[in-house]
Amino acid sequence: MDKQRTFFFKSTRLLVCSFTISFSFIFLASLFTWVIKSNPSIHQETHFQFNESLLNLGGHKPINVESLSSFSSNASAGTVKHSTVKDGSFIKPKNASGPDKFSGQEIESGVLGDGDSETEDPETEQEDAPGPSIDNIEVESNELTEEAEVRANSIHKLGLPSTKEQKEEKKTIVIIVDKNEVPRNEKIEEKKINSCDVTKGKWVYDESYPLYTNGSCPFIDEGFDCISNGRRDSNYMKWKWQPQDCDFPRFNAAKMLDLIRGKRLVFVGDSINRNQWESMLCLLMGAIKDPKKVYETHGRRITREKGNYSFKFVDYKCTVEYYVSHFLVHESKARIGQKRKPTLRIDAIDHGSSKWRGADILVFNTAHWWSHYKTKAGINYYQEGNQVHPRLDVSTAFRKALMTWAAWVDRHINPGRTQVFFRNSAPSHFRGGQWNSGGRCTEAAWPLDGTSGMIYPDKNKIVEEVILQMKTPVTLLNVTGLSAYRIDAHPSIYGKKPGNRYSSNIQDCSHWCLPGVPDTWNEILYFHLQSKQKSKYHSKIRL
């Protein structure tokens, strides 16, 4: 009997022990399964997304999937915004339908912020691109809302290779970054890029200037070649414009030629724009090893008489062109009384406009001929349709003409292909009269100390107002203020060779010697073209 009891107790203990062990295994298996399902880093995609602060990733270490578990998870899915990725920077597309939306076409084709379509290899791109700092990233919880799931599926894909085994695996990335968490130094850098006002600054004497010499450039016509025309001082060529809020890039001819490789750079306007165009040719020649590979496509030599030129840079497959158009609108004739008289069709674009179309970069100007005595009078001169106005104020006519030009640009220029610039007026410095009444500037050898007595021209204000109403983006090259200091840089009596008729009686205080001030205008143009290119790879942080 005692032996049976002993056996019974042993059997009971064995049964309890077996039950306990089995229950423990079941509990551990369930716990392990729950851990696997709840852990976002195991057999599950990790989702991130950027908000509209658009973080620039430059300067941070690459992000690693293994480190994701150390991130905090306190961001709500309702605050996420979208961005695209290129070269480690995040760019908000300009053509997005809303601040947090992408079109399906943009996602599929990899459309970038500038409208260019490029197909990038996500893995290659990520290997070259540094990642965000851990401190500036907040990870979304694994229980995403339905809205966040939809957004996560539409975001631009970026591969994050963390180990050799994971390198082949592509991860869908959606990152949440708090706007207040953007590093201070990155904010400052973006602000510096976006807020640089090149119109505010000062002229600094720099012995390394000019950027070329009149002897090294065969494209300076007689009217701008002051040294060849007898000017002895050279100080006017050694001034550099220094903006107060940023470092102004020195013109780099090789980089500029790369920017316009395979393109048409076209200047349209009066002789002041020809001044700038000749300056651009001279600047670009600094990167040309064989001058024979630069030629005028029609075999023309630059003179004041010929109005249209197109210079081919063979190695770069680009052209730098100039088309004369004093008013940008059509100069015509109409019968007034018994005579046919010149008129200005302020409602019709210049008939040479067909030659401007198809350009990749367009630089327009008009202003100086609008103060000519003929247009200033405004009597029986301005024409709209078949009507010739008996009298019309020049400012009114100027505005109407600019609106005609703006309408042509909006109708015929594709902003996805062509960048449009408008250079406003450059001041003249006649003293003691105008160009035809004894005006002079020959005694000036140094820039002015200040420009407080000069008034910002009304025509410039009209230009700005018209540009603001346009659909096509137009960049204003505002050169009026910085050029106002440079009374020393005009041809004055050196606009013609010594001995030429009227060379000492009529001074040119409107155009500019080359090398000289128009080189700075082209440095500003170069700055804008570079900035537009860099904007493809920089986020735009609004502070």
Coordinates of C-alpha atoms in Angstrom, one line a residue:
M1 CA 0.0 0.0 0.0
D2 CA 2.8 2.3 0.8
K3 CA 4.5 1.5 -2.5
Q4 CA 1.3 2.3 -4.4
R5 CA 1.0 5.7 -2.7
T6 CA 4.6 6.5 -3.5
F7 CA 4.1 5.6 -7.1
F8 CA 0.9 7.7 -7.2
F9 CA 2.6 10.7 -5.8
K10 CA 5.5 10.4 -8.3
S11 CA 3.1 10.1 -11.2
T12 CA 1.3 13.2 -10.1
R13 CA 4.4 15.2 -9.8
L14 CA 5.6 14.1 -13.2
L15 CA 2.3 15.1 -14.7
V16 CA 2.4 18.5 -13.1
C17 CA 6.0 19.0 -14.2
S18 CA 5.2 18.0 -17.8
F19 CA 2.2 20.3 -17.9
T20 CA 4.3 23.2 -16.5
I21 CA 7.1 22.7 -19.1
S22 CA 4.6 22.4 -22.0
F23 CA 2.7 25.5 -20.9
S24 CA 6.1 27.4 -20.6
F25 CA 7.0 26.4 -24.2
I26 CA 3.6 27.5 -25.4
F27 CA 3.9 30.8 -23.6
L28 CA 7.4 31.4 -24.9
A29 CA 6.4 30.6 -28.4
S30 CA 3.5 33.0 -28.2
L31 CA 5.6 35.7 -26.7
F32 CA 8.3 35.2 -29.4
T33 CA 5.6 35.4 -32.2
W34 CA 4.2 38.6 -30.7
V35 CA 7.7 40.2 -30.4
I36 CA 8.4 39.4 -34.1
K37 CA 5.1 40.9 -35.2
S38 CA 5.5 44.0 -33.1
N39 CA 9.1 44.7 -34.0
P40 CA 9.3 47.0 -37.1
S41 CA 13.0 46.1 -37.8
I42 CA 12.4 42.4 -38.3
H43 CA 10.9 41.1 -41.6
Q44 CA 9.1 44.4 -42.1
E45 CA 9.6 47.6 -44.0
T46 CA 10.6 50.7 -42.1
H47 CA 8.7 53.9 -43.0
F48 CA 10.0 57.5 -42.8
Q49 CA 8.8 60.8 -44.3
F50 CA 9.9 64.4 -44.4
N51 CA 7.8 67.3 -43.3
E52 CA 7.9 70.6 -45.1
S53 CA 11.0 71.8 -43.4
L54 CA 12.9 69.9 -46.1
L55 CA 16.1 68.9 -44.4
N56 CA 19.3 69.2 -46.2
L57 CA 21.4 66.1 -45.5
G58 CA 24.9 67.6 -46.2
G59 CA 27.5 66.9 -43.6
H60 CA 25.9 64.1 -41.7
K61 CA 26.8 60.4 -41.4
P62 CA 25.0 57.9 -43.5
I63 CA 21.8 56.5 -41.9
N64 CA 22.0 52.8 -40.9
V65 CA 19.0 50.5 -40.6
E66 CA 20.6 48.8 -37.5
S67 CA 20.5 52.2 -35.6
L68 CA 16.8 52.8 -36.2
S69 CA 15.8 51.1 -32.9
S70 CA 17.5 53.9 -31.0
F71 CA 15.2 56.6 -32.5
S72 CA 12.3 58.1 -30.7
S73 CA 8.8 57.4 -31.9
N74 CA 6.8 60.5 -30.8
A75 CA 5.8 62.0 -34.2
S76 CA 2.2 61.8 -35.4
A77 CA 1.5 60.6 -38.9
G78 CA -0.8 63.5 -39.6
T79 CA 2.0 66.0 -39.8
V80 CA 4.1 64.4 -42.5
K81 CA 4.9 66.2 -45.8
H82 CA 6.5 65.0 -49.1
S83 CA 9.8 65.7 -50.8
T84 CA 11.9 64.2 -53.5
V85 CA 15.6 63.2 -53.1
K86 CA 18.6 64.0 -55.2
D87 CA 22.3 64.0 -54.3
G88 CA 21.6 63.9 -50.6
S89 CA 19.3 66.9 -50.6
F90 CA 15.6 67.2 -50.4
I91 CA 13.7 69.3 -53.0
K92 CA 10.1 70.2 -53.0
P93 CA 8.8 70.1 -56.5
K94 CA 7.6 73.4 -57.9
N95 CA 4.7 71.8 -59.8
A96 CA 3.3 69.9 -56.8
S97 CA -0.5 70.3 -56.5
G98 CA -0.2 71.0 -52.8
P99 CA 2.3 71.3 -50.0
D100 CA 2.0 67.6 -49.2
K101 CA 1.1 66.0 -52.5
F102 CA 2.9 64.4 -55.5
S103 CA 1.3 63.4 -58.8
G104 CA 1.7 59.8 -59.8
Q105 CA 3.7 60.8 -62.8
E106 CA 6.3 62.6 -60.7
I107 CA 6.9 59.6 -58.5
E108 CA 7.1 57.1 -61.4
S109 CA 9.5 59.2 -63.6
G110 CA 11.6 60.7 -60.8
V111 CA 10.7 64.3 -61.6
L112 CA 12.8 66.7 -59.7
G113 CA 12.1 70.1 -58.3
D114 CA 13.2 71.9 -61.4
G115 CA 11.0 70.0 -63.8
D116 CA 13.9 67.9 -65.3
S117 CA 13.2 64.3 -65.6
E118 CA 16.0 62.0 -64.5
T119 CA 16.0 58.3 -63.6
E120 CA 18.4 57.7 -60.7
D121 CA 19.6 54.4 -59.3
P122 CA 18.5 54.7 -55.6
E123 CA 21.3 52.4 -54.3
T124 CA 24.0 54.3 -56.1
E125 CA 22.6 57.6 -55.0
Q126 CA 22.4 56.7 -51.4
E127 CA 26.0 55.4 -51.3
D128 CA 27.2 58.9 -52.3
A129 CA 24.7 60.8 -50.2
P130 CA 25.3 61.4 -46.4
G131 CA 22.3 60.7 -44.2
P132 CA 20.6 62.8 -41.5
S133 CA 21.8 63.0 -37.9
I134 CA 20.1 60.6 -35.5
D135 CA 19.2 63.5 -33.2
N136 CA 17.2 65.2 -36.0
I137 CA 15.1 62.2 -37.0
E138 CA 11.9 60.9 -35.3
V139 CA 10.7 57.5 -36.3
E140 CA 7.0 56.8 -36.9
S141 CA 5.4 54.0 -34.7
N142 CA 4.8 50.7 -36.4
E143 CA 1.0 51.2 -36.1
L144 CA 0.6 53.7 -39.0
T145 CA -2.7 55.3 -39.7
E146 CA -4.4 54.5 -43.0
E147 CA -3.5 58.0 -44.3
A148 CA 0.1 57.6 -43.4
E149 CA 0.2 54.2 -45.2
V150 CA -1.1 55.7 -48.4
R151 CA 1.5 58.5 -48.2
A152 CA 4.2 56.0 -47.4
N153 CA 3.4 54.0 -50.5
S154 CA 3.6 57.1 -52.7
I155 CA 6.9 58.5 -51.5
H156 CA 10.1 58.5 -53.6
K157 CA 12.1 55.3 -52.9
L158 CA 15.6 55.4 -51.5
G159 CA 17.7 52.3 -50.8
L160 CA 19.5 52.0 -47.4
P161 CA 22.2 49.2 -47.5
S162 CA 23.1 48.5 -43.9
T163 CA 24.9 45.1 -44.2
K164 CA 26.2 42.9 -47.0
E165 CA 23.1 40.7 -46.7
Q166 CA 20.7 43.7 -46.7
K167 CA 22.5 45.6 -49.5
E168 CA 20.4 43.9 -52.2
E169 CA 17.1 44.7 -50.4
K170 CA 15.3 48.0 -51.3
K171 CA 13.6 49.8 -48.5
T172 CA 10.7 52.2 -48.9
I173 CA 11.6 55.3 -46.9
V174 CA 9.4 57.9 -45.3
I175 CA 11.1 60.2 -42.9
I176 CA 9.5 62.6 -40.3
V177 CA 11.5 65.5 -39.3
D178 CA 10.3 68.2 -36.9
K179 CA 10.8 71.7 -38.4
N180 CA 12.2 72.9 -35.2
E181 CA 14.8 70.1 -35.2
V182 CA 16.6 71.4 -38.4
P183 CA 20.3 72.1 -37.3
R184 CA 21.0 75.8 -36.9
N185 CA 24.1 75.7 -39.2
E186 CA 22.0 74.2 -42.1
K187 CA 19.3 76.9 -41.6
I188 CA 22.0 79.6 -41.9
E189 CA 23.5 78.0 -45.0
E190 CA 20.1 77.8 -46.7
K191 CA 19.3 81.4 -45.7
K192 CA 22.6 82.6 -47.1
I193 CA 21.9 80.9 -50.4
N194 CA 18.3 82.2 -50.7
S195 CA 18.7 85.7 -49.3
C196 CA 21.8 86.9 -51.1
D197 CA 21.0 90.3 -52.6
V198 CA 23.7 91.0 -55.2
T199 CA 22.4 94.5 -55.7
K200 CA 23.7 95.7 -52.3
G201 CA 27.4 96.0 -51.8
K202 CA 30.4 98.1 -52.8
W203 CA 33.1 98.3 -55.4
V204 CA 36.5 97.0 -54.1
Y205 CA 39.8 97.7 -55.9
D206 CA 41.3 94.4 -56.9
E207 CA 44.6 94.1 -58.7
S208 CA 43.6 90.6 -60.1
Y209 CA 41.1 92.3 -62.4
P210 CA 40.3 92.6 -65.3
L211 CA 39.2 89.1 -66.2
Y212 CA 40.6 89.6 -69.7
T213 CA 42.4 92.3 -71.7
N214 CA 41.4 94.1 -74.8
G215 CA 44.4 92.5 -76.5
S216 CA 43.2 89.0 -75.7
C217 CA 39.7 89.5 -77.0
P218 CA 39.0 90.1 -80.7
F219 CA 35.3 90.9 -80.2
I220 CA 35.4 94.4 -78.7
D221 CA 34.2 96.9 -81.3
E222 CA 35.7 100.3 -81.6
G223 CA 33.1 102.1 -79.5
F224 CA 33.9 100.1 -76.4
D225 CA 37.7 99.6 -76.9
C226 CA 38.8 102.6 -74.8
I227 CA 42.5 101.5 -74.4
S228 CA 42.9 101.2 -78.2
N229 CA 41.2 104.6 -78.6
G230 CA 43.9 106.3 -76.5
R231 CA 42.8 106.0 -72.8
R232 CA 45.9 105.8 -70.7
D233 CA 44.7 105.1 -67.2
S234 CA 43.6 101.5 -66.4
N235 CA 42.2 101.8 -62.8
Y236 CA 38.7 101.7 -64.1
M237 CA 39.3 98.0 -65.1
K238 CA 40.4 96.9 -61.6
W239 CA 37.2 97.2 -59.5
K240 CA 35.3 94.2 -58.3
W241 CA 31.7 94.3 -57.1
Q242 CA 31.4 92.8 -53.6
P243 CA 27.8 92.1 -52.3
Q244 CA 27.4 92.7 -48.6
D245 CA 25.5 89.6 -47.7
C246 CA 27.4 86.8 -49.6
D247 CA 30.5 85.9 -51.4
F248 CA 30.2 86.8 -55.1
P249 CA 31.6 84.1 -57.3
R250 CA 34.4 85.1 -59.7
F251 CA 33.4 84.4 -63.3
N252 CA 34.7 81.0 -64.4
A253 CA 34.7 80.8 -68.2
A254 CA 35.0 77.0 -68.2
K255 CA 32.1 76.5 -65.8
M256 CA 30.0 79.0 -67.8
L257 CA 30.6 77.2 -71.0
D258 CA 29.6 73.9 -69.3
L259 CA 26.4 75.6 -68.2
I260 CA 25.5 76.6 -71.8
R261 CA 26.9 73.5 -73.4
G262 CA 24.7 72.5 -76.3
K263 CA 22.5 75.6 -75.8
R264 CA 21.7 79.0 -77.2
L265 CA 22.5 82.1 -75.1
V266 CA 20.7 85.0 -76.7
F267 CA 20.9 88.8 -75.9
V268 CA 18.1 90.9 -77.3
G269 CA 18.0 94.7 -76.9
D270 CA 19.7 98.0 -77.6
S271 CA 23.4 98.8 -77.9
I272 CA 23.8 98.5 -74.1
N273 CA 22.9 94.9 -74.4
R274 CA 25.4 94.6 -77.3
N275 CA 27.9 96.0 -74.7
Q276 CA 27.0 93.1 -72.4
W277 CA 27.1 90.5 -75.2
E278 CA 30.6 91.5 -76.3
S279 CA 31.7 91.3 -72.7
M280 CA 30.3 87.8 -72.5
L281 CA 32.2 86.7 -75.6
C282 CA 35.4 88.1 -74.2
L283 CA 34.9 86.4 -70.8
L284 CA 34.2 83.0 -72.4
M285 CA 37.3 83.2 -74.6
G286 CA 39.4 82.8 -71.4
A287 CA 38.6 79.1 -71.5
I288 CA 39.1 78.5 -75.2
K289 CA 42.4 76.9 -76.2
D290 CA 41.9 77.2 -80.0
P291 CA 40.4 80.6 -81.0
K292 CA 39.7 79.2 -84.5
K293 CA 37.0 77.1 -83.0
V294 CA 35.0 80.2 -82.2
Y295 CA 33.5 82.0 -85.2
E296 CA 30.5 84.1 -86.3
T297 CA 28.2 81.8 -88.2
H298 CA 27.5 84.3 -91.0
G299 CA 31.1 85.4 -91.3
R300 CA 30.3 88.9 -90.0
R301 CA 32.8 91.2 -88.2
I302 CA 31.3 93.0 -85.1
T303 CA 30.5 96.6 -86.0
R304 CA 28.0 99.2 -85.0
E305 CA 26.2 98.8 -88.4
K306 CA 25.3 95.1 -88.2
G307 CA 22.6 94.2 -85.8
N308 CA 22.5 90.4 -85.6
Y309 CA 25.3 88.1 -84.7
S310 CA 25.7 84.4 -83.7
F311 CA 29.0 83.1 -82.5
K312 CA 29.5 79.4 -82.4
F313 CA 31.7 77.7 -79.8
V314 CA 32.5 74.5 -81.6
D315 CA 33.9 72.4 -78.7
Y316 CA 30.8 73.2 -76.6
K317 CA 28.2 73.0 -79.3
C318 CA 26.7 76.3 -78.1
T319 CA 26.0 79.7 -79.6
V320 CA 26.2 83.2 -78.0
E321 CA 23.9 85.5 -80.0
Y322 CA 22.9 89.1 -80.2
Y323 CA 19.8 90.6 -81.9
V324 CA 19.3 94.4 -82.0
S325 CA 15.9 95.5 -80.9
H326 CA 15.8 99.0 -79.4
F327 CA 12.2 98.8 -78.2
L328 CA 11.4 95.1 -78.3
V329 CA 8.3 96.1 -80.3
H330 CA 8.0 96.8 -84.0
E331 CA 9.3 99.9 -85.6
S332 CA 7.0 100.8 -88.5
K333 CA 5.7 103.6 -90.7
A334 CA 2.3 105.1 -91.1
R335 CA 0.8 107.8 -93.2
I336 CA 0.3 111.0 -91.3
G337 CA -1.3 113.7 -93.4
Q338 CA 0.5 113.7 -96.7
K339 CA 3.7 111.9 -95.5
R340 CA 4.7 108.5 -94.3
K341 CA 6.4 108.9 -90.9
P342 CA 8.2 106.5 -88.6
T343 CA 6.0 105.0 -85.9
L344 CA 6.4 102.6 -83.0
R345 CA 3.8 99.7 -82.9
I346 CA 3.5 99.4 -79.2
D347 CA 1.0 96.6 -79.7
A348 CA 3.1 94.4 -81.9
I349 CA 6.3 92.5 -81.0
D350 CA 9.5 93.1 -83.0
H351 CA 9.4 91.2 -86.3
G352 CA 12.7 89.7 -85.5
S353 CA 11.2 87.8 -82.6
S354 CA 11.1 84.5 -84.6
K355 CA 14.9 84.4 -84.2
W356 CA 14.7 84.6 -80.4
R357 CA 12.4 81.6 -80.1
G358 CA 14.0 78.3 -79.2
A359 CA 16.8 80.0 -77.1
D360 CA 17.7 78.3 -73.9
I361 CA 18.7 81.5 -72.1
L362 CA 17.3 84.9 -73.1
V363 CA 18.6 88.2 -71.8
F364 CA 16.4 91.2 -72.7
N365 CA 16.7 94.9 -72.2
T366 CA 15.1 98.1 -73.3
A367 CA 15.0 101.6 -71.8
H368 CA 17.6 103.9 -73.2
W369 CA 15.8 104.7 -76.5
W370 CA 12.7 105.5 -74.6
S371 CA 14.3 108.7 -73.4
H372 CA 15.4 109.7 -76.9
Y373 CA 14.0 113.1 -78.0
K374 CA 11.8 111.5 -80.6
T375 CA 10.0 109.1 -78.3
K376 CA 10.0 111.6 -75.4
A377 CA 7.9 114.1 -77.5
G378 CA 5.4 111.4 -78.2
I379 CA 3.6 113.4 -81.0
N380 CA 2.2 111.3 -83.9
Y381 CA 4.7 108.5 -83.1
Y382 CA 3.1 105.7 -81.1
Q383 CA 0.8 103.4 -83.0
E384 CA -1.8 100.8 -82.0
G385 CA -3.5 99.0 -84.8
N386 CA -4.3 101.6 -87.4
Q387 CA -4.4 104.4 -84.9
V388 CA -1.5 106.7 -84.5
H389 CA -1.8 108.6 -81.2
P390 CA -1.5 112.4 -81.7
R391 CA 0.2 112.5 -78.3
L392 CA 1.1 109.8 -75.8
D393 CA 3.2 110.0 -72.7
V394 CA 6.4 108.0 -72.9
S395 CA 5.8 106.2 -69.7
T396 CA 2.4 105.0 -70.8
A397 CA 3.8 103.9 -74.2
F398 CA 6.7 102.1 -72.4
R399 CA 4.3 100.2 -70.2
K400 CA 2.1 99.2 -73.2
A401 CA 5.2 98.0 -75.1
L402 CA 6.4 96.0 -72.2
M403 CA 3.0 94.4 -71.8
T404 CA 3.2 93.4 -75.5
W405 CA 6.6 91.8 -74.9
A406 CA 5.4 90.0 -71.8
A407 CA 2.4 88.6 -73.7
W408 CA 4.8 87.3 -76.4
V409 CA 7.0 85.7 -73.8
D410 CA 4.0 84.0 -72.0
R411 CA 2.7 82.8 -75.3
H412 CA 5.8 81.6 -77.1
I413 CA 8.4 80.7 -74.4
N414 CA 8.5 77.3 -72.7
P415 CA 9.7 78.0 -69.1
G416 CA 10.6 74.3 -68.8
R417 CA 13.3 74.8 -71.4
T418 CA 14.1 78.5 -71.5
Q419 CA 15.4 80.8 -68.7
V420 CA 14.4 84.4 -69.2
F421 CA 16.2 87.4 -67.8
F422 CA 15.5 91.1 -68.1
R423 CA 18.3 93.6 -67.4
N424 CA 17.0 96.9 -66.2
S425 CA 18.6 100.3 -67.2
A426 CA 22.2 101.2 -66.7
P427 CA 22.6 104.9 -65.7
S428 CA 24.3 107.5 -67.8
H429 CA 26.6 110.0 -66.3
F430 CA 26.4 113.2 -68.4
R431 CA 27.5 116.4 -66.6
G432 CA 26.9 119.8 -68.0
G433 CA 24.4 118.7 -70.6
Q434 CA 23.2 115.6 -72.5
W435 CA 25.0 113.6 -75.2
N436 CA 24.0 116.2 -77.9
S437 CA 24.4 119.3 -75.8
G438 CA 28.0 119.3 -74.4
G439 CA 27.5 116.6 -71.7
R440 CA 30.8 115.1 -70.4
C441 CA 32.3 112.6 -68.1
T442 CA 35.9 112.6 -69.3
E443 CA 37.4 114.0 -66.1
A444 CA 36.2 111.1 -64.0
A445 CA 39.0 108.6 -63.0
W446 CA 37.4 107.0 -59.9
P447 CA 34.0 105.6 -58.9
L448 CA 31.6 108.0 -57.1
D449 CA 31.6 108.0 -53.3
G450 CA 27.9 107.7 -53.2
T451 CA 24.7 107.8 -55.3
S452 CA 22.3 109.5 -53.0
G453 CA 21.4 112.1 -55.6
M454 CA 20.3 109.6 -58.1
I455 CA 16.6 108.6 -58.4
Y456 CA 15.5 105.0 -59.2
P457 CA 14.1 105.3 -62.7
D458 CA 10.4 105.1 -63.2
K459 CA 11.0 102.8 -66.2
N460 CA 12.6 100.3 -63.8
K461 CA 9.5 100.3 -61.6
I462 CA 7.3 99.7 -64.7
V463 CA 9.6 96.7 -65.7
E464 CA 9.2 95.2 -62.2
E465 CA 5.4 95.7 -62.2
V466 CA 5.0 94.0 -65.6
I467 CA 7.2 91.1 -64.7
L468 CA 5.2 90.4 -61.6
Q469 CA 2.1 90.0 -63.7
M470 CA 3.6 87.4 -66.1
K471 CA 3.0 83.7 -66.0
T472 CA 6.5 82.9 -67.2
P473 CA 9.3 83.2 -64.5
V474 CA 11.6 86.1 -65.4
T475 CA 14.7 87.0 -63.4
L476 CA 15.5 90.7 -63.1
L477 CA 19.1 91.6 -63.5
N478 CA 19.1 94.8 -61.4
V479 CA 22.3 96.6 -62.4
T480 CA 21.1 100.2 -61.9
G481 CA 22.4 100.8 -58.4
L482 CA 25.8 99.2 -58.7
S483 CA 26.5 100.8 -62.1
A484 CA 25.5 104.2 -60.7
Y485 CA 28.8 104.5 -58.9
R486 CA 30.9 104.0 -62.0
I487 CA 31.1 107.4 -63.7
D488 CA 34.8 106.5 -64.4
A489 CA 34.0 103.5 -66.7
H490 CA 32.4 105.2 -69.7
P491 CA 34.2 105.7 -73.0
S492 CA 33.7 109.5 -72.8
I493 CA 36.1 110.8 -75.5
Y494 CA 37.6 107.4 -76.0
G495 CA 34.6 105.9 -77.9
K496 CA 36.4 106.6 -81.2
K497 CA 40.0 106.5 -82.3
P498 CA 41.9 109.8 -82.1
G499 CA 41.5 112.0 -85.1
N500 CA 38.0 110.8 -85.9
R501 CA 35.5 113.5 -86.5
Y502 CA 33.6 114.6 -83.3
S503 CA 35.8 112.3 -81.2
S504 CA 36.6 115.2 -78.8
N505 CA 33.3 117.1 -79.1
I506 CA 30.8 114.4 -78.3
Q507 CA 31.4 112.2 -75.3
D508 CA 29.9 108.8 -74.6
C509 CA 28.7 108.7 -71.0
S510 CA 26.1 106.0 -71.6
H511 CA 28.0 102.9 -72.9
W512 CA 30.9 101.2 -71.1
C513 CA 34.5 100.5 -71.8
L514 CA 35.5 96.9 -72.1
P515 CA 36.9 95.4 -70.0
G516 CA 34.7 97.1 -67.5
V517 CA 31.3 97.3 -65.8
P518 CA 29.4 94.9 -68.2
D519 CA 31.7 92.1 -67.0
T520 CA 30.1 92.5 -63.6
W521 CA 26.6 92.3 -65.1
N522 CA 27.7 89.0 -66.6
E523 CA 29.1 87.8 -63.3
I524 CA 25.6 88.4 -61.9
L525 CA 24.1 86.5 -64.8
Y526 CA 26.6 83.7 -64.1
F527 CA 25.7 83.8 -60.4
H528 CA 22.0 83.4 -61.2
L529 CA 22.6 80.5 -63.6
Q530 CA 24.7 78.7 -61.1
S531 CA 22.1 79.3 -58.4
K532 CA 19.4 77.9 -60.6
Q533 CA 21.4 74.8 -61.2
K534 CA 22.3 74.4 -57.5
S535 CA 18.6 74.8 -56.6
K536 CA 18.1 71.4 -58.1
Y537 CA 20.1 69.9 -55.3
H538 CA 19.3 72.2 -52.4
S539 CA 16.2 72.2 -50.3
K540 CA 14.4 75.5 -49.8
I541 CA 13.9 76.1 -46.1
R542 CA 11.5 78.9 -45.2
L543 CA 12.6 80.6 -41.9

